[in-house]
Amino acid sequence: MHHITSFAVAGATSIVVDGSLDVVAAYDLRCCVDAALRQRARFVGLDLTRVTHADLDGAEGLRRCCAAAVASGVALTITGCSRPLRADLAVLELKTRRARSRAHTSF
């Protein structure tokens, strides 16, 4: 379960994610980021202090949000990255590296 809140003030949008960052939360987060970009926000801040868990789909959704902001020339910052989120991202990175390593050695 997740909850995402968003508010905008003077060209800046703040988005707070609370709960799991999974495929559904990633979709909702991307919708919030896209709305901020359509409203011509110059700055988008993602507060991940209250993220309790992230899976691969959530991490990919977060990456896509960052890429969309960069492509639009918008400054995006991530603040308050929770300890559980950092741990989950580290595990996902390790799994990705192992998979890439296996792919390169299988030739």
Short mmCIF file of C-alpha atoms in Angstrom, two decimals:
data_model
loop_
_atom_site.label_atom_id
_atom_site.label_comp_id
_atom_site.label_asym_id
_atom_site.label_seq_id
_atom_site.Cartn_x
_atom_site.Cartn_y
_atom_site.Cartn_z
CA MET A 1 0.00 0.00 0.00
CA HIS A 2 1.22 3.50 -0.76
CA HIS A 3 0.13 7.10 -0.54
CA ILE A 4 1.52 9.91 -2.69
CA THR A 5 0.90 13.59 -2.07
CA SER A 6 1.92 16.46 -4.27
CA PHE A 7 1.78 20.21 -3.89
CA ALA A 8 3.11 23.09 -5.96
CA VAL A 9 4.24 26.57 -4.96
CA ALA A 10 5.86 29.21 -7.19
CA GLY A 11 7.24 26.89 -9.88
CA ALA A 12 8.32 24.16 -7.46
CA THR A 13 6.51 20.88 -6.90
CA SER A 14 7.06 18.67 -3.87
CA ILE A 15 6.02 15.01 -4.04
CA VAL A 16 5.97 12.79 -0.95
CA VAL A 17 5.85 8.99 -1.23
CA ASP A 18 4.63 7.02 1.78
CA GLY A 19 4.66 3.19 1.82
CA SER A 20 5.84 0.69 -0.78
CA LEU A 21 7.39 1.80 -4.05
CA ASP A 22 6.05 -0.89 -6.36
CA VAL A 23 4.65 -0.90 -9.88
CA VAL A 24 1.40 0.83 -8.84
CA ALA A 25 3.21 3.47 -6.77
CA ALA A 26 5.70 4.00 -9.61
CA TYR A 27 2.81 4.66 -12.00
CA ASP A 28 1.21 7.11 -9.57
CA LEU A 29 4.55 8.82 -8.97
CA ARG A 30 5.14 9.17 -12.71
CA CYS A 31 1.67 10.73 -13.08
CA CYS A 32 2.57 13.30 -10.39
CA VAL A 33 5.91 14.09 -12.04
CA ASP A 34 4.26 14.36 -15.46
CA ALA A 35 1.64 16.75 -14.02
CA ALA A 36 4.41 18.91 -12.56
CA LEU A 37 6.19 18.97 -15.92
CA ARG A 38 2.96 19.92 -17.73
CA GLN A 39 2.49 22.76 -15.23
CA ARG A 40 6.02 23.94 -16.13
CA ALA A 41 7.55 23.38 -12.72
CA ARG A 42 11.20 24.44 -12.68
CA PHE A 43 11.99 22.26 -9.69
CA VAL A 44 10.60 18.91 -8.53
CA GLY A 45 11.49 17.42 -5.17
CA LEU A 46 10.80 13.79 -4.32
CA ASP A 47 10.66 13.05 -0.60
CA LEU A 48 11.26 9.34 -0.05
CA THR A 49 11.62 9.50 3.74
CA ARG A 50 8.59 7.29 4.32
CA VAL A 51 9.20 4.63 1.66
CA THR A 52 9.05 1.26 3.40
CA HIS A 53 9.99 -1.03 0.51
CA ALA A 54 10.96 -0.86 -3.15
CA ASP A 55 10.92 -3.55 -5.79
CA LEU A 56 12.44 -3.59 -9.28
CA ASP A 57 9.35 -2.01 -10.86
CA GLY A 58 9.41 0.79 -8.29
CA ALA A 59 13.11 1.46 -8.86
CA GLU A 60 12.57 1.50 -12.62
CA GLY A 61 9.65 3.90 -12.19
CA LEU A 62 11.84 6.19 -10.11
CA ARG A 63 14.51 6.10 -12.84
CA ARG A 64 11.91 6.99 -15.47
CA CYS A 65 10.72 9.95 -13.39
CA CYS A 66 14.30 11.22 -13.19
CA ALA A 67 14.80 10.75 -16.94
CA ALA A 68 11.58 12.63 -17.73
CA ALA A 69 12.65 15.57 -15.58
CA VAL A 70 16.11 15.67 -17.17
CA ALA A 71 14.61 15.50 -20.67
CA SER A 72 12.39 18.48 -19.76
CA GLY A 73 15.26 20.47 -18.31
CA VAL A 74 13.73 20.42 -14.84
CA ALA A 75 15.85 20.14 -11.70
CA LEU A 76 14.79 17.06 -9.75
CA THR A 77 16.06 16.19 -6.30
CA ILE A 78 15.49 13.16 -4.13
CA THR A 79 15.50 13.80 -0.41
CA GLY A 80 15.06 11.69 2.67
CA CYS A 81 15.86 8.36 1.07
CA SER A 82 14.73 5.95 3.82
CA ARG A 83 16.98 3.22 5.16
CA PRO A 84 14.67 0.43 3.87
CA LEU A 85 14.65 2.03 0.42
CA ARG A 86 18.45 2.31 0.36
CA ALA A 87 18.76 -1.34 1.39
CA ASP A 88 16.31 -2.48 -1.30
CA LEU A 89 18.07 -0.42 -3.97
CA ALA A 90 21.43 -1.89 -2.94
CA VAL A 91 20.05 -5.44 -3.26
CA LEU A 92 18.54 -4.63 -6.66
CA GLU A 93 21.87 -3.15 -7.83
CA LEU A 94 23.73 -6.27 -6.71
CA LYS A 95 21.27 -8.53 -8.53
CA THR A 96 21.59 -6.41 -11.68
CA ARG A 97 25.39 -6.57 -11.57
CA ARG A 98 25.32 -10.34 -11.12
CA ALA A 99 22.91 -10.75 -14.03
CA ARG A 100 25.11 -8.58 -16.27
CA SER A 101 28.19 -10.51 -15.20
CA ARG A 102 26.53 -13.83 -16.06
CA ALA A 103 25.44 -12.45 -19.44
CA HIS A 104 29.00 -11.42 -20.30
CA THR A 105 30.57 -14.72 -19.24
CA SER A 106 28.09 -16.90 -21.10
CA PHE A 107 29.63 -16.20 -24.52
#
